[in-house]
Coordinates of C-alpha atoms and ligand atoms in Angstrom, one line a residue:
M1 CA 70.8 28.5 280.0
N2 CA 74.2 30.1 280.3
T3 CA 75.6 26.9 281.7
V4 CA 74.3 24.9 278.8
T5 CA 75.7 27.3 276.3
R6 CA 79.1 27.0 277.9
L7 CA 79.0 23.3 278.1
G8 CA 78.2 23.2 274.4
G9 CA 81.2 25.4 273.6
F10 CA 83.4 23.2 275.8
A11 CA 82.3 20.1 274.0
L12 CA 83.1 21.6 270.7
G13 CA 86.5 22.5 271.9
L14 CA 87.1 18.9 273.0
A15 CA 86.0 17.6 269.6
A16 CA 88.6 19.9 268.0
V17 CA 91.3 18.6 270.3
F18 CA 90.5 15.0 269.7
G19 CA 90.3 15.7 266.0
A20 CA 93.8 17.1 266.0
A21 CA 95.3 14.3 268.1
Y22 CA 93.6 11.8 265.9
G23 CA 95.2 13.4 262.9
I24 CA 98.6 13.2 264.4
G25 CA 98.1 9.6 265.1
R26 CA 97.3 8.9 261.5
V27 CA 100.4 10.8 260.3
A28 CA 102.8 9.0 262.6
D29 CA 101.2 5.6 262.0
P30 CA 103.2 3.2 264.1
A31 CA 101.9 0.3 262.0
A32 CA 103.4 1.6 258.8
P33 CA 105.4 -1.0 257.1
V34 CA 109.1 -0.9 257.7
A35 CA 111.2 -0.4 254.6
E36 CA 113.2 -3.5 253.9
S37 CA 116.3 -1.7 252.8
R38 CA 117.4 0.6 255.6
H39 CA 118.3 4.1 255.1
D40 CA 121.9 5.0 255.9
G41 CA 120.8 7.4 258.6
G42 CA 123.0 10.4 258.9
A43 CA 122.2 13.4 256.8
A44 CA 118.7 12.0 256.1
H45 CA 116.7 14.5 254.1
A46 CA 118.5 17.7 254.6
S47 CA 120.6 17.5 251.5
D48 CA 118.2 16.1 249.0
P49 CA 116.5 19.0 247.3
T50 CA 114.6 16.8 244.9
E51 CA 112.7 15.0 247.6
Q52 CA 109.8 17.4 248.1
G53 CA 108.0 19.7 245.8
G54 CA 105.8 21.4 248.2
H55 CA 105.9 23.0 251.6
D56 CA 105.5 19.8 253.5
E57 CA 108.7 19.3 255.3
A58 CA 110.8 16.2 255.3
A59 CA 109.7 15.5 258.9
G60 CA 106.3 14.7 257.5
L61 CA 104.7 17.7 259.1
P62 CA 102.4 20.2 257.5
G63 CA 104.1 23.6 256.8
G64 CA 104.2 26.4 259.3
L65 CA 104.4 24.4 262.5
L66 CA 108.2 24.8 263.0
V67 CA 110.1 28.0 263.8
S68 CA 113.3 26.3 262.5
D69 CA 113.7 23.7 259.9
R70 CA 116.6 22.4 257.8
G71 CA 118.9 24.9 259.3
Y72 CA 116.7 27.9 258.6
T73 CA 115.2 29.8 261.5
L74 CA 112.6 32.6 261.6
E75 CA 113.5 35.4 264.0
P76 CA 111.3 38.4 264.6
V77 CA 113.4 41.5 265.3
A78 CA 112.6 44.6 267.2
A79 CA 110.9 47.2 265.0
P80 CA 109.5 50.7 265.4
A81 CA 105.8 51.0 266.3
G82 CA 103.6 50.3 263.3
E83 CA 106.2 48.0 261.7
F84 CA 106.8 44.2 261.8
A85 CA 110.3 43.0 261.1
F86 CA 112.1 39.7 261.0
R87 CA 114.9 37.8 259.4
V88 CA 115.7 34.3 258.5
T89 CA 119.0 32.8 259.5
G90 CA 120.6 30.1 257.4
P91 CA 122.6 26.9 258.2
D92 CA 125.7 29.1 258.7
G93 CA 123.9 31.1 261.4
Q94 CA 123.9 34.3 259.3
P95 CA 120.9 36.1 258.0
V96 CA 119.8 34.9 254.6
T97 CA 120.0 37.7 252.0
R98 CA 119.3 35.8 248.7
Y99 CA 115.9 34.4 247.9
D100 CA 114.3 33.0 244.8
V101 CA 111.2 34.7 243.4
A102 CA 108.1 32.5 243.9
H103 CA 104.7 33.8 242.7
D104 CA 106.1 37.2 241.9
K105 CA 107.6 37.7 245.4
R106 CA 110.7 36.7 247.3
M107 CA 108.8 36.6 250.6
H108 CA 105.2 35.9 251.4
L109 CA 104.2 36.7 255.0
I110 CA 100.9 35.4 256.2
V111 CA 99.6 36.3 259.7
A112 CA 96.5 35.1 261.5
R113 CA 95.5 35.3 265.1
R114 CA 95.4 32.0 267.0
D115 CA 91.6 32.2 267.0
L116 CA 91.8 32.2 263.1
S117 CA 90.6 35.8 262.8
G118 CA 92.6 38.6 261.4
F119 CA 94.2 36.8 258.4
R120 CA 96.5 38.9 256.2
H121 CA 98.9 38.2 253.4
V122 CA 101.6 40.8 252.8
H123 CA 104.9 41.2 251.1
P124 CA 107.7 42.7 253.1
D125 CA 110.8 44.6 251.8
L126 CA 114.2 43.1 252.2
A127 CA 117.1 45.3 253.5
P128 CA 120.6 44.4 252.5
D129 CA 121.4 43.0 255.9
G130 CA 118.7 40.4 255.5
T131 CA 116.0 42.1 257.6
W132 CA 112.5 42.0 256.2
R133 CA 110.2 44.9 257.1
V134 CA 106.5 45.6 256.5
D135 CA 103.8 47.9 257.9
T136 CA 102.5 45.8 260.7
P137 CA 99.9 43.4 259.6
L138 CA 99.0 42.5 263.2
A139 CA 95.6 44.2 263.6
G140 CA 94.9 44.2 267.3
P141 CA 95.8 42.4 270.5
G142 CA 96.2 38.7 270.9
Q143 CA 98.4 35.7 270.0
W144 CA 99.3 35.8 266.4
R145 CA 101.0 33.3 264.2
A146 CA 103.3 34.7 261.5
F147 CA 104.2 32.4 258.6
A148 CA 107.2 33.2 256.3
D149 CA 106.7 31.4 253.0
F150 CA 109.9 31.6 250.9
T151 CA 112.6 29.8 249.0
P152 CA 116.2 30.5 250.0
T153 CA 118.4 30.6 246.9
G154 CA 120.0 27.2 246.6
G155 CA 117.5 25.7 249.0
E156 CA 114.0 24.2 249.1
P157 CA 110.7 26.0 249.6
L158 CA 110.0 26.5 253.3
T159 CA 107.2 27.8 255.5
L160 CA 108.4 28.7 259.0
G161 CA 106.0 29.9 261.7
V162 CA 106.5 31.9 264.8
D163 CA 104.2 33.2 267.5
V164 CA 103.9 36.9 268.1
T165 CA 102.0 38.5 271.0
V166 CA 100.3 41.8 270.7
P167 CA 99.5 43.1 274.2
G168 CA 96.1 44.3 275.0
V169 CA 92.7 43.0 275.9
L170 CA 91.9 40.0 273.7
T171 CA 88.3 39.2 272.8
E172 CA 88.6 35.7 271.4
R173 CA 86.2 35.2 268.5
P174 CA 84.5 31.8 268.0
L175 CA 85.3 30.1 264.8
P176 CA 82.4 30.8 262.4
A177 CA 80.2 27.9 261.5
P178 CA 80.9 25.9 258.3
A179 CA 79.4 27.5 255.3
T180 CA 79.6 27.3 251.6
S181 CA 78.9 30.9 250.8
T182 CA 80.3 34.1 252.1
T183 CA 80.5 37.8 251.2
V184 CA 83.4 40.2 251.1
D185 CA 83.6 43.7 249.8
G186 CA 80.3 43.3 247.9
Y187 CA 81.3 40.0 246.3
T188 CA 79.6 36.7 247.0
V189 CA 81.9 33.7 246.9
T190 CA 80.6 30.1 247.0
L191 CA 82.6 27.0 247.7
A192 CA 82.0 23.6 246.1
G193 CA 83.8 20.5 247.2
E194 CA 85.1 19.1 250.5
P195 CA 88.7 18.7 251.6
Q196 CA 89.7 15.1 252.4
P197 CA 92.4 14.1 254.7
G198 CA 95.4 12.6 252.9
R199 CA 93.7 12.8 249.5
T200 CA 93.7 15.4 246.8
S201 CA 90.3 16.8 246.1
P202 CA 89.0 19.7 244.1
L203 CA 87.7 22.9 245.7
T204 CA 86.0 25.3 243.4
L205 CA 85.4 28.8 244.4
T206 CA 82.9 30.9 242.4
V207 CA 82.9 34.7 242.5
S208 CA 79.9 36.8 241.8
R209 CA 78.8 40.4 242.3
D210 CA 75.3 41.8 242.3
G211 CA 74.0 38.4 241.2
Q212 CA 76.3 38.4 238.2
P213 CA 79.3 36.0 237.7
V214 CA 82.6 37.8 237.8
T215 CA 84.3 36.9 234.5
D216 CA 87.2 39.3 234.6
L217 CA 89.2 38.4 237.6
E218 CA 92.6 40.0 237.6
P219 CA 95.8 38.0 238.0
Y220 CA 97.2 38.3 241.5
L221 CA 100.7 37.0 242.1
G222 CA 100.5 35.0 238.9
A223 CA 97.2 33.3 239.5
Y224 CA 93.5 34.1 239.7
G225 CA 93.4 33.1 243.3
H226 CA 95.5 32.0 246.2
L227 CA 94.1 29.7 248.8
V228 CA 95.6 29.4 252.3
A229 CA 94.1 26.8 254.8
L230 CA 94.9 26.9 258.5
R231 CA 94.0 24.0 260.8
R232 CA 92.1 24.9 263.9
G233 CA 94.0 24.0 267.0
D234 CA 97.6 24.3 265.8
L235 CA 97.4 26.5 262.7
A236 CA 99.1 24.0 260.4
Y237 CA 99.5 25.9 257.2
L238 CA 98.6 24.9 253.6
H239 CA 99.0 27.2 250.6
V240 CA 97.4 26.0 247.3
H241 CA 97.5 27.5 243.9
P242 CA 94.7 27.0 241.4
E243 CA 94.6 24.7 238.4
G244 CA 95.8 26.7 235.4
A245 CA 97.4 30.1 235.1
P246 CA 96.4 33.4 233.5
G247 CA 97.5 33.4 229.9
D248 CA 97.9 29.7 229.4
G249 CA 95.1 29.7 226.8
R250 CA 92.7 27.6 228.7
T251 CA 92.2 29.2 232.1
R252 CA 89.4 31.7 232.3
P253 CA 89.4 34.7 234.6
G254 CA 86.5 33.5 236.6
P255 CA 83.9 33.1 237.8
D256 CA 85.3 29.7 238.9
V257 CA 88.7 29.2 240.4
T258 CA 89.5 25.5 241.1
F259 CA 92.1 24.3 243.6
L260 CA 93.4 20.8 244.2
A261 CA 93.9 20.6 247.9
E262 CA 94.9 18.0 250.3
V263 CA 94.5 18.6 254.0
P264 CA 96.8 16.7 256.5
S265 CA 94.1 15.4 258.8
V266 CA 90.5 15.5 259.9
G267 CA 89.5 18.6 261.6
S268 CA 88.2 22.1 261.1
Y269 CA 90.0 24.5 258.8
R270 CA 89.7 28.1 257.9
L271 CA 90.1 28.8 254.2
Y272 CA 91.2 32.2 253.0
L273 CA 90.8 32.9 249.3
D274 CA 92.7 35.9 248.0
F275 CA 91.5 37.2 244.6
R276 CA 91.9 40.4 242.7
H277 CA 89.2 42.4 241.0
G278 CA 88.6 46.1 240.5
G279 CA 92.3 46.8 241.2
R280 CA 92.0 45.5 244.8
V281 CA 92.7 42.2 246.5
H282 CA 89.8 40.7 248.4
T283 CA 89.9 37.9 250.9
A284 CA 87.0 35.5 251.2
E285 CA 86.9 33.2 254.3
F286 CA 85.3 29.9 254.9
T287 CA 85.2 27.4 257.7
V288 CA 85.3 23.8 256.4
V289 CA 85.3 20.4 258.2
A290 CA 87.6 17.8 256.7
G291 CA 87.0 14.1 256.8
S292 CA 84.4 11.8 258.1
P293 CA 85.4 10.8 261.7
T294 CA 82.5 8.3 261.8
A295 CA 84.2 6.2 259.1
D296 CA 87.5 6.0 261.0
A297 CA 86.6 6.5 264.6
P298 CA 87.7 3.7 267.0
T299 CA 84.8 1.7 268.2
T300 CA 86.4 0.8 271.5
G301 CA 88.9 2.4 273.8
A302 CA 89.3 4.3 277.0
E303 CA 88.6 7.7 275.4
P304 CA 85.1 8.7 274.4
T305 CA 85.0 9.7 270.8
P306 CA 83.8 13.3 270.2
S307 CA 80.7 12.2 268.2
G308 CA 80.4 8.7 269.5
S309 CA 77.9 7.0 271.7
A310 CA 77.5 8.1 275.3
P311 CA 80.0 6.4 277.7
A312 CA 78.3 3.5 279.3
D313 CA 79.9 4.0 282.7
H314 CA 78.2 7.3 283.3
G315 CA 74.9 5.7 283.6
T316 CA 73.0 9.0 283.6
P317 CA 71.4 9.3 280.2
G318 CA 70.8 12.8 279.1
H319 CA 73.3 14.2 281.5
G320 CA 75.1 17.2 280.2
H321 CA 73.4 17.2 276.8
N322 CA 70.7 19.3 275.3
Ligands
CU1 CU1 102.3 36.4 248.9

């Protein structure tokens, strides 16, 4: 029975890998029509600040996959025990010291372990020399991904990511199964809606406590909720803010918080909702699966599809399954 369990886990892992590769194929569609008027090459996107409004970088990648983009580089620096420190160097090679405030802060640091456990969202302090410091958010051993979400003054919003290893014995945690309800700190949070690859779709999160809807959510960083999505397999990063803002005369402080989200590809994602109530920030987590691979899956080809029919050349029905 042990073998069967392990095979099952392995198959799931393969499905995730295929899903990710498939997503990349869609993004870098070789059949995309060629623009008839050619770009003049050269500086490309680096000098056009109007081109993008979000964290998606000009390379067409989701945020957080690059450690260096548009001349800005994320560099962890040595720090005393119990502290995490880093800096961002700019196009001139010097540490950046001037940042715009976005959502109440100049720097948003998000960390998660590579197995998508241990998510934290913190706000470091900036020293005059450009070093950011924060009490370490890395809770335990393993491979962590740290995302710096910021806007350098005079530049565009960026999310850079870097791997950080915390030594020790790692117990990798399986990704929790998809669910539409979860509990955190005595709150129940439900999720309605499904993310769609390449298409904006609403996700509504509803907060209740002791069976009663929570109607007095507190603003946190200028919103009633912040939603971060990380893609399984590469931790592509997506940060979404809700429809409407506190004090705009139409947005209610719960129990519903609605986000318009667009995920970059099919695949599994872990969603992290930060909300504030009772003077504390709480984080509700969900696993969601985006897309309908069956609608798009290739019907022929050398590679078996993760959910497709059994490969004919194996000729042993039932082998490896159940
Ligand atoms: Cu933040």
